[in-house]
Amino acid sequence: MSDIASLDLATQTRDLLSGLGVDERRLSAQGAAIPVRSPVNGQMLGHVASATAEETNATIERAHAAFLAWRRIPAPRRGELVRLLGEELRANKDALGRLVSIEVGKSPSEGLGEVQEMIDICDFAVGLSRQLCGLTIATERAEHRMMETWHPIGVVGIISAFNFPVAVWAWNAALALVCGDSVVWKPSEKTPLTAIATDAILRRAIKRFNASGDAAPDGLAELAVGGRETGAALVAHPRVPLVSATGSTEMGRIVGRELASRFGRAILELGGNNAAIVTPSADLDLALRGVAFAAMGTAGQRCTTLRRLFVHSSVYDAFVPRLKAAFSSVSVGSPLDGHLVGPLIDHAALERMQEALAAAMEFGATVHGGERVDVGAPQAFYARPALVETPVHDGPVLDETFAPILYVLSYDDLEDAIALQNDVPQGLSSAIFTTDLREAELFLSARGSDCGIANVNIGTSGAEIGGAFGGEKATGGGRESGSDSWKGYMRRATNTINYGRDLPLAQGVTFDVG
């Protein structure tokens, strides 16, 4: 095991970035630069230049010019660029995965898993590039044909969060590129290095694409590293018809209002106060594993993290003590050394966790765990996951705290548990553990979970790219990744073609001018 404080993550980071083709001067910006620390030990990794609003606007103009050329490239050829991106990601998976672990504090398997998710969506998008199809629609008029056609929409703005610093970009960019759009990416200011590395990998793919005889226009995929000012410029720009934004519900309200004011479109993936239900018939061994990962994985910093658990009163005493034992024994420490629970992203996250636990106790809750764990690095913020037994579904239970806190409540009636699960502003992910077919189907029915993701006998986190990802209510309503999410990156046109000599009007209307 290594001494966390003495780990030279700055040198590792520079070596990784250099191997990925990033000029090390990108880490030594002067003036209004963004400081980048590793949450693993708090070490300063570098300073990255922050784009001004003027620079962001110029970036968007380049992307718009690129869109005008890229939309003319046939979709299967656009898919070839994404195929090459997938190849480059495969070749650089270890390096980028390690960088994710250093900059975000994820375990090595989670860092690699995030890059694998990027590879998977590239594979999905390549196939999709030959299947961007509309409908032929029956028409009431003789010798007419009616159809719908899907066209590229324009510049797609992508605003990503720290917890999945590169996968969310890939979900959006891979689809946008095959759909014929250009992209401008504003990554989290907490994790700009993985974005810079990903951009370098994409440049390699573009170089290979151009060498094959195709031409990806300059500005096709742009990176705008910066803070709130950069994001605001991206959201406000009239040349950006679509913004996909991942982050807090508060951020989504701001983005949504701004886009609505100019009739722009939004794909919002926001907060999730996710819940699971453990029924009397549940396989408790399976439920224990599913709940533990969903609640404690990534130190509770996934938007799909399990935050509320409803356990039937008949199995509460058999299940909850086992869960408490898992929470109290799970290893907390540097994820680079194999610990299962790594750091919170920063001191503010630890403070919010402690405030939520204090508020829960005011509502009569019993808190198990939740204390800060000293790893010998004062600027790194680790905490033992907290299991909170609470008598009421109220107070902090109703809020999403981005930390490893699991509120546990007892229930007697399944429909009451489902109603409580749904009784929060967000509607992202949910799960039920049961071997009763009726319970499972009720949970998945219109009377059941109101979330965008509803699972049976698996936890709330760990979604695959084949399904559409997103949620309802204050989660934003957007969908990214699989299924038919591609339609969000295109505009639809309905076409009617008259191949006869008459001009009949719909609905029997007549207008005969002789």
Coordinates of C-alpha atoms in Angstrom, one line a residue:
M1 CA 0.0 0.0 0.0
S2 CA 1.3 3.5 -0.9
D3 CA 1.6 6.6 1.3
I4 CA -1.2 8.7 -0.2
A5 CA 0.3 12.0 0.7
S6 CA 3.6 11.2 -1.0
L7 CA 2.1 9.9 -4.2
D8 CA 3.5 12.0 -7.1
L9 CA 0.3 12.1 -9.1
A10 CA 1.4 15.3 -10.8
T11 CA 4.3 13.6 -12.6
Q12 CA 2.1 10.6 -13.4
T13 CA -0.5 13.0 -14.9
R14 CA 2.1 14.8 -17.0
D15 CA 3.5 11.5 -18.3
L16 CA 0.0 10.2 -19.1
L17 CA -1.0 13.4 -20.9
S18 CA 2.3 13.5 -22.8
G19 CA 1.8 9.9 -24.0
L20 CA -1.7 10.9 -25.2
G21 CA -0.2 13.7 -27.3
V22 CA -1.0 16.7 -25.0
D23 CA 1.6 19.4 -24.8
E24 CA 2.6 19.8 -21.2
R25 CA 2.4 23.5 -21.5
R26 CA -1.4 23.0 -21.3
L27 CA -0.8 22.4 -17.6
S28 CA 1.1 25.6 -16.9
A29 CA -1.4 28.3 -17.8
Q30 CA -0.9 31.7 -16.4
G31 CA -3.4 34.5 -15.4
A32 CA -7.1 33.5 -15.1
A33 CA -6.3 29.7 -15.0
I34 CA -8.2 26.9 -13.5
P35 CA -6.3 25.0 -10.7
V36 CA -6.7 21.2 -11.0
R37 CA -6.2 19.0 -7.9
S38 CA -6.5 15.2 -7.6
P39 CA -9.1 14.3 -5.0
V40 CA -7.0 11.2 -4.2
N41 CA -4.4 13.1 -2.2
G42 CA -5.2 16.8 -2.9
Q43 CA -2.0 17.3 -4.9
M44 CA -2.0 20.1 -7.5
L45 CA -1.9 18.6 -11.0
G46 CA -1.6 21.8 -12.9
H47 CA -3.3 25.0 -14.1
V48 CA -5.4 25.1 -17.2
A49 CA -6.4 28.1 -19.2
S50 CA -10.0 29.2 -19.0
A51 CA -11.8 30.4 -22.1
T52 CA -13.4 33.8 -22.0
A53 CA -16.9 34.4 -23.3
E54 CA -15.4 36.0 -26.4
E55 CA -13.2 33.0 -27.1
T56 CA -16.2 30.7 -26.6
N57 CA -18.2 32.7 -29.1
A58 CA -15.4 32.4 -31.6
T59 CA -15.2 28.6 -31.0
I60 CA -19.0 28.3 -31.7
E61 CA -18.6 30.2 -34.9
R62 CA -15.9 27.8 -36.1
A63 CA -18.2 24.9 -35.1
H64 CA -21.0 26.4 -37.1
A65 CA -18.9 26.7 -40.2
A66 CA -17.8 23.1 -39.7
F67 CA -21.4 22.0 -39.4
L68 CA -22.3 23.5 -42.8
A69 CA -19.7 21.2 -44.4
W70 CA -20.1 18.1 -42.2
R71 CA -23.8 17.8 -42.9
R72 CA -23.0 17.2 -46.5
I73 CA -20.9 14.1 -45.7
P74 CA -23.0 10.8 -46.0
A75 CA -23.9 9.4 -42.6
P76 CA -22.0 6.1 -43.0
R77 CA -18.8 8.1 -43.8
R78 CA -19.5 10.2 -40.7
G79 CA -19.7 6.9 -38.9
E80 CA -16.2 6.0 -40.1
L81 CA -14.8 8.9 -38.1
V82 CA -16.5 7.6 -35.0
R83 CA -15.2 4.1 -35.7
L84 CA -11.7 5.5 -35.8
L85 CA -12.4 7.3 -32.5
G86 CA -13.4 4.0 -31.0
E87 CA -10.1 2.4 -32.2
E88 CA -8.1 5.2 -30.7
L89 CA -9.9 4.9 -27.4
R90 CA -9.2 1.1 -27.4
A91 CA -5.5 1.8 -28.0
N92 CA -5.4 4.4 -25.2
K93 CA -7.9 2.8 -22.8
D94 CA -5.3 2.2 -20.0
A95 CA -3.9 5.7 -20.1
L96 CA -7.2 7.5 -20.2
G97 CA -8.7 5.2 -17.6
R98 CA -5.8 5.9 -15.3
L99 CA -6.2 9.6 -15.8
V100 CA -9.9 9.4 -14.9
S101 CA -9.0 7.6 -11.7
I102 CA -6.4 10.3 -10.8
E103 CA -8.5 13.3 -11.6
V104 CA -11.9 12.1 -10.3
G105 CA -10.8 9.6 -7.6
K106 CA -12.4 6.5 -9.2
S107 CA -11.1 3.0 -8.7
P108 CA -9.0 1.6 -11.6
S109 CA -11.9 -0.6 -12.7
E110 CA -14.3 2.3 -12.7
G111 CA -11.8 4.5 -14.6
L112 CA -11.3 1.8 -17.2
G113 CA -15.1 1.1 -17.2
E114 CA -15.8 4.7 -18.1
V115 CA -13.5 4.5 -21.2
Q116 CA -15.1 1.2 -22.1
E117 CA -18.4 3.0 -22.0
M118 CA -17.0 5.5 -24.6
I119 CA -15.9 2.6 -26.8
D120 CA -19.3 1.0 -26.5
I121 CA -21.2 4.1 -27.6
C122 CA -18.8 4.5 -30.5
D123 CA -19.7 1.0 -31.6
F124 CA -23.4 1.8 -31.2
A125 CA -23.1 5.0 -33.2
V126 CA -21.2 3.4 -36.1
G127 CA -24.1 1.0 -36.6
L128 CA -26.6 3.8 -36.2
S129 CA -24.9 5.7 -39.0
R130 CA -26.5 3.3 -41.5
Q131 CA -29.9 3.3 -39.7
L132 CA -30.9 7.0 -39.4
C133 CA -34.3 6.4 -40.9
G134 CA -37.7 8.1 -41.0
L135 CA -41.2 6.7 -41.9
T136 CA -43.3 6.4 -44.9
I137 CA -46.8 7.4 -43.9
A138 CA -50.1 6.5 -45.4
T139 CA -51.8 9.5 -47.1
E140 CA -55.4 10.1 -47.9
R141 CA -54.6 11.6 -51.3
A142 CA -54.2 9.5 -54.4
E143 CA -50.9 9.6 -56.2
H144 CA -49.2 11.2 -53.2
R145 CA -46.5 9.9 -50.9
M146 CA -45.9 11.2 -47.3
M147 CA -42.7 10.6 -45.4
E148 CA -40.6 12.1 -42.6
T149 CA -36.9 12.9 -43.0
W150 CA -34.3 13.5 -40.3
H151 CA -31.7 16.2 -40.8
P152 CA -28.7 17.4 -38.8
I153 CA -29.6 20.1 -36.3
G154 CA -26.4 22.2 -36.1
V155 CA -23.9 22.9 -33.3
V156 CA -24.5 20.7 -30.3
G157 CA -23.3 22.2 -27.0
I158 CA -22.2 19.6 -24.4
I159 CA -21.8 20.5 -20.7
S160 CA -20.6 17.6 -18.6
A161 CA -20.1 17.0 -14.9
F162 CA -17.1 15.9 -12.9
N163 CA -18.4 12.4 -11.9
F164 CA -18.3 11.0 -15.5
P165 CA -15.9 13.4 -17.1
V166 CA -15.5 11.7 -20.5
A167 CA -18.3 9.1 -20.9
V168 CA -21.1 11.7 -21.0
W169 CA -19.2 13.6 -23.7
A170 CA -19.0 10.4 -25.7
W171 CA -22.7 9.6 -25.3
N172 CA -23.5 12.9 -26.9
A173 CA -20.6 13.5 -29.3
A174 CA -20.7 10.0 -30.9
L175 CA -24.4 10.4 -31.7
A176 CA -24.1 14.0 -32.8
L177 CA -21.2 13.4 -35.1
V178 CA -23.0 10.5 -37.0
C179 CA -26.1 12.6 -37.1
G180 CA -24.2 15.3 -39.0
D181 CA -23.7 17.9 -36.2
S182 CA -20.7 19.6 -34.9
V183 CA -20.0 19.7 -31.1
V184 CA -18.6 22.2 -28.6
W185 CA -17.7 20.7 -25.2
K186 CA -17.6 22.6 -22.0
P187 CA -16.3 20.0 -19.4
S188 CA -16.5 20.4 -15.6
E189 CA -13.9 22.9 -14.4
K190 CA -13.1 20.2 -11.7
T191 CA -12.0 17.7 -14.4
P192 CA -10.5 19.5 -17.4
L193 CA -7.5 17.2 -17.9
T194 CA -9.5 14.2 -19.0
A195 CA -11.3 16.4 -21.4
I196 CA -8.0 17.7 -22.9
A197 CA -6.8 14.1 -23.2
T198 CA -10.0 13.0 -24.9
D199 CA -9.7 15.9 -27.3
A200 CA -6.1 14.8 -28.2
I201 CA -7.4 11.3 -28.8
L202 CA -10.1 12.6 -31.1
R203 CA -7.5 14.6 -33.0
R204 CA -5.7 11.4 -33.8
A205 CA -8.9 9.9 -35.2
I206 CA -9.6 13.0 -37.3
K207 CA -6.1 12.9 -38.7
R208 CA -6.6 9.2 -39.8
F209 CA -10.0 10.0 -41.2
N210 CA -8.6 12.9 -43.3
A211 CA -5.7 10.7 -44.5
S212 CA -8.2 8.1 -45.8
G213 CA -9.5 10.7 -48.3
D214 CA -12.3 12.2 -46.3
A215 CA -12.2 15.7 -44.9
A216 CA -13.4 16.5 -41.4
P217 CA -13.7 20.3 -41.4
D218 CA -11.8 22.4 -38.9
G219 CA -14.0 23.2 -35.9
L220 CA -16.0 20.0 -36.1
A221 CA -15.4 19.1 -32.4
E222 CA -14.3 21.9 -30.2
L223 CA -13.3 22.1 -26.5
A224 CA -14.1 25.1 -24.4
V225 CA -12.5 24.7 -21.0
G226 CA -13.8 27.2 -18.4
G227 CA -16.2 28.1 -15.6
R228 CA -19.7 29.5 -15.4
E229 CA -18.9 32.3 -17.9
T230 CA -17.9 29.8 -20.6
G231 CA -21.0 27.7 -20.0
A232 CA -23.3 30.7 -20.1
A233 CA -21.8 31.8 -23.4
L234 CA -22.5 28.4 -24.9
V235 CA -26.1 28.3 -23.7
A236 CA -26.9 31.8 -24.9
H237 CA -25.4 31.6 -28.4
P238 CA -28.0 31.5 -31.2
R239 CA -25.8 29.3 -33.3
V240 CA -26.2 26.5 -30.8
P241 CA -29.7 25.0 -31.4
L242 CA -29.2 22.2 -28.9
V243 CA -27.5 22.0 -25.5
S244 CA -27.0 18.7 -23.6
A245 CA -26.3 19.6 -20.0
T246 CA -25.4 17.2 -17.2
G247 CA -25.3 18.5 -13.6
S248 CA -27.5 19.7 -10.7
T249 CA -31.1 20.5 -10.9
E250 CA -30.3 24.1 -10.1
M251 CA -28.0 24.3 -13.1
G252 CA -30.6 22.7 -15.3
R253 CA -33.2 25.3 -14.3
I254 CA -30.8 28.1 -15.4
V255 CA -29.9 26.3 -18.7
G256 CA -33.5 25.4 -19.4
R257 CA -34.8 28.9 -18.9
E258 CA -32.1 30.4 -21.1
L259 CA -32.7 28.0 -23.9
A260 CA -36.4 28.4 -23.7
S261 CA -36.0 32.2 -24.0
R262 CA -34.5 31.7 -27.4
F263 CA -36.4 28.6 -28.4
G264 CA -33.3 26.4 -28.2
R265 CA -33.6 22.7 -27.4
A266 CA -32.3 21.0 -24.3
I267 CA -31.3 17.5 -23.3
L268 CA -31.1 17.8 -19.5
E269 CA -29.6 15.0 -17.3
L270 CA -29.9 16.4 -13.8
G271 CA -30.2 15.1 -10.2
G272 CA -31.5 11.8 -9.0
N273 CA -32.8 11.0 -5.5
N274 CA -32.9 7.3 -6.4
A275 CA -34.7 4.6 -4.4
A276 CA -34.9 0.8 -4.1
I277 CA -37.4 -1.4 -2.5
V278 CA -36.6 -4.8 -0.8
T279 CA -39.7 -6.9 -0.6
P280 CA -40.5 -10.0 1.6
S281 CA -39.7 -12.3 -1.3
A282 CA -36.4 -10.8 -2.2
D283 CA -33.2 -12.8 -2.6
L284 CA -31.4 -11.0 0.3
D285 CA -27.9 -12.1 -0.7
L286 CA -28.5 -10.6 -4.2
A287 CA -30.1 -7.5 -2.7
L288 CA -27.2 -6.9 -0.4
R289 CA -24.7 -6.9 -3.2
G290 CA -26.9 -4.7 -5.4
V291 CA -27.6 -2.2 -2.7
A292 CA -24.0 -2.0 -1.5
F293 CA -22.6 -1.1 -4.9
A294 CA -25.4 1.3 -5.8
A295 CA -25.1 3.2 -2.5
M296 CA -21.3 3.2 -2.0
G297 CA -19.8 2.9 -5.5
T298 CA -17.9 6.1 -6.7
A299 CA -18.2 7.3 -3.1
G300 CA -21.9 8.1 -3.7
Q301 CA -21.1 10.5 -6.5
R302 CA -23.1 9.0 -9.4
C303 CA -26.4 10.6 -10.5
T304 CA -27.8 7.1 -10.2
T305 CA -26.4 6.4 -6.7
L306 CA -28.9 4.7 -4.4
R307 CA -29.9 7.3 -1.8
R308 CA -33.2 5.9 -0.3
L309 CA -34.0 2.2 0.6
F310 CA -37.4 0.9 1.6
V311 CA -37.2 -2.5 3.4
H312 CA -40.3 -4.5 4.2
S313 CA -40.8 -4.8 8.0
S314 CA -40.8 -8.6 7.8
V315 CA -37.3 -8.8 6.5
Y316 CA -35.9 -5.5 8.0
D317 CA -34.2 -7.2 10.9
A318 CA -32.7 -9.9 8.7
F319 CA -31.4 -7.5 6.1
V320 CA -30.5 -4.2 7.6
P321 CA -27.9 -5.5 10.1
R322 CA -26.1 -7.2 7.3
L323 CA -26.1 -4.0 5.3
K324 CA -24.8 -2.0 8.3
A325 CA -22.0 -4.5 8.6
A326 CA -21.1 -4.0 4.9
F327 CA -21.1 -0.2 5.4
S328 CA -18.9 -0.4 8.5
S329 CA -16.4 -2.8 7.0
V330 CA -16.0 -1.5 3.4
S331 CA -12.5 -0.3 2.7
V332 CA -12.1 3.5 2.5
G333 CA -8.9 5.0 1.1
S334 CA -7.0 5.6 -2.1
P335 CA -8.8 4.0 -5.0
L336 CA -5.4 3.6 -6.7
D337 CA -4.5 1.1 -3.9
G338 CA -7.6 -1.0 -4.4
H339 CA -10.0 0.5 -1.8
L340 CA -13.6 0.3 -2.8
V341 CA -14.7 3.7 -1.5
G342 CA -12.5 6.6 -2.7
P343 CA -12.6 10.3 -2.0
L344 CA -15.3 12.9 -2.3
I345 CA -14.4 15.4 -5.0
D346 CA -13.6 18.3 -2.7
H347 CA -14.1 19.8 0.8
A348 CA -17.5 21.3 -0.1
A349 CA -18.8 17.8 -0.9
L350 CA -17.7 16.6 2.6
E351 CA -19.3 19.6 4.2
R352 CA -22.6 19.0 2.5
M353 CA -22.5 15.4 3.6
Q354 CA -22.0 16.3 7.2
E355 CA -24.7 18.9 7.1
A356 CA -27.2 16.4 5.7
L357 CA -26.3 13.9 8.4
A358 CA -26.8 16.5 11.1
A359 CA -30.2 17.5 9.6
A360 CA -31.2 13.8 9.6
M361 CA -30.5 13.4 13.3
E362 CA -32.8 16.4 14.0
F363 CA -35.6 14.4 12.3
G364 CA -34.9 11.5 14.7
A365 CA -32.7 9.4 12.5
T366 CA -29.9 7.1 13.7
V367 CA -26.7 7.6 11.8
H368 CA -24.2 4.7 11.3
G369 CA -20.9 5.9 9.9
G370 CA -20.4 9.0 7.9
E371 CA -17.3 10.3 9.7
R372 CA -14.3 11.7 7.9
V373 CA -11.6 9.2 7.3
D374 CA -8.0 10.4 7.9
V375 CA -5.7 9.1 5.1
G376 CA -2.8 11.4 6.0
A377 CA -3.5 13.9 3.2
P378 CA -5.2 17.1 4.6
Q379 CA -6.4 18.2 1.2
A380 CA -8.1 14.9 0.4
F381 CA -11.6 14.3 1.7
Y382 CA -12.6 10.8 2.5
A383 CA -15.7 9.7 4.4
R384 CA -17.1 6.4 5.6
P385 CA -20.4 5.7 3.9
A386 CA -23.3 6.5 6.1
L387 CA -26.3 4.3 6.6
V388 CA -29.1 6.3 8.2
E389 CA -32.1 4.6 9.7
T390 CA -34.9 7.2 9.7
P391 CA -38.4 7.0 11.0
V392 CA -39.7 9.6 8.5
H393 CA -39.6 10.3 4.8
D394 CA -38.8 14.0 5.4
G395 CA -36.1 16.6 5.8
P396 CA -32.8 15.7 4.1
V397 CA -34.2 12.4 2.8
L398 CA -36.1 14.5 0.2
D399 CA -32.9 16.1 -1.0
E400 CA -30.1 14.7 -3.2
T401 CA -26.8 14.9 -1.3
F402 CA -23.9 13.9 -3.6
A403 CA -22.2 11.7 -1.1
P404 CA -22.4 8.1 0.2
I405 CA -25.5 8.5 2.4
L406 CA -28.2 5.8 2.3
Y407 CA -31.5 6.6 4.1
V408 CA -33.3 3.4 5.2
L409 CA -37.0 3.2 6.0
S410 CA -39.3 0.3 6.9
Y411 CA -42.6 -0.2 5.0
D412 CA -45.6 -2.6 5.2
D413 CA -47.5 -2.0 2.0
L414 CA -45.8 -2.1 -1.5
E415 CA -48.1 0.6 -3.0
D416 CA -47.2 2.9 -0.1
A417 CA -43.5 2.2 -0.7
I418 CA -43.9 3.0 -4.4
A419 CA -45.7 6.2 -3.5
L420 CA -42.9 7.3 -1.2
Q421 CA -40.3 6.4 -3.8
N422 CA -42.0 8.7 -6.2
D423 CA -42.6 11.5 -3.7
V424 CA -39.4 13.4 -4.5
P425 CA -38.8 16.1 -7.1
Q426 CA -36.4 13.9 -9.2
G427 CA -37.2 10.8 -11.2
L428 CA -34.0 9.3 -12.5
S429 CA -33.4 5.7 -11.4
S430 CA -35.2 3.1 -9.2
A431 CA -35.2 -0.6 -8.4
I432 CA -37.1 -3.4 -6.7
F433 CA -35.7 -6.6 -5.3
T434 CA -38.4 -9.3 -5.5
T435 CA -39.0 -12.8 -6.7
D436 CA -42.8 -12.2 -6.9
L437 CA -43.9 -11.6 -10.5
R438 CA -46.9 -9.5 -9.5
E439 CA -44.7 -7.1 -7.4
A440 CA -42.2 -6.8 -10.3
E441 CA -44.8 -6.0 -12.9
L442 CA -46.6 -3.6 -10.6
F443 CA -43.4 -1.7 -10.1
L444 CA -42.8 -1.5 -13.8
S445 CA -46.4 -0.5 -14.7
A446 CA -48.0 2.9 -15.0
R447 CA -48.9 2.6 -11.3
G448 CA -45.3 1.9 -10.4
S449 CA -42.1 3.8 -10.5
D450 CA -42.2 7.2 -12.2
C451 CA -38.5 7.2 -13.0
G452 CA -36.8 7.0 -16.4
I453 CA -35.0 3.9 -15.2
A454 CA -36.8 1.1 -13.4
N455 CA -34.9 -2.1 -12.6
V456 CA -35.8 -5.4 -11.1
N457 CA -33.2 -7.3 -9.0
I458 CA -30.3 -5.0 -9.9
G459 CA -29.3 -1.7 -8.3
T460 CA -30.1 1.8 -9.5
S461 CA -26.6 2.4 -11.1
G462 CA -24.5 0.9 -13.8
A463 CA -26.7 1.5 -16.9
E464 CA -25.6 0.1 -20.3
I465 CA -25.4 2.3 -23.4
G466 CA -28.0 0.4 -25.4
G467 CA -30.9 1.9 -23.4
A468 CA -31.9 5.5 -23.4
F469 CA -30.5 7.2 -20.3
G470 CA -32.3 9.9 -18.4
G471 CA -35.2 10.7 -16.1
E472 CA -38.4 12.6 -15.5
K473 CA -39.5 15.6 -13.4
A474 CA -36.6 17.5 -11.9
T475 CA -34.1 15.1 -13.6
G476 CA -34.9 17.1 -16.7
G477 CA -36.7 14.7 -19.1
G478 CA -33.7 14.4 -21.5
R479 CA -32.5 11.1 -23.0
E480 CA -28.9 10.3 -24.0
S481 CA -27.0 7.2 -25.3
G482 CA -29.0 4.3 -26.7
S483 CA -32.4 3.4 -28.1
D484 CA -33.8 6.3 -30.2
S485 CA -32.0 9.0 -28.4
W486 CA -30.4 10.0 -31.7
K487 CA -33.5 11.8 -32.7
G488 CA -32.7 14.5 -30.1
Y489 CA -29.7 15.4 -32.2
M490 CA -31.6 15.9 -35.4
R491 CA -34.5 17.9 -36.8
R492 CA -37.6 16.2 -38.4
A493 CA -39.2 17.3 -41.6
T494 CA -42.5 15.9 -42.9
N495 CA -42.6 15.7 -46.7
T496 CA -45.5 15.2 -49.1
I497 CA -44.8 14.4 -52.7
N498 CA -47.4 14.7 -55.4
Y499 CA -46.5 12.4 -58.4
G500 CA -49.9 12.8 -60.2
R501 CA -51.5 15.5 -62.3
D502 CA -54.3 16.4 -59.9
L503 CA -54.0 18.6 -56.8
P504 CA -56.5 17.2 -54.2
L505 CA -56.4 19.0 -50.8
A506 CA -56.5 17.2 -47.5
Q507 CA -59.7 16.9 -45.4
G508 CA -61.8 17.3 -48.6
V509 CA -61.1 21.0 -48.9
T510 CA -61.8 22.5 -52.3
F511 CA -60.3 25.7 -53.8
D512 CA -61.0 25.7 -57.5
V513 CA -59.7 28.8 -59.3
G514 CA -60.6 27.4 -62.7

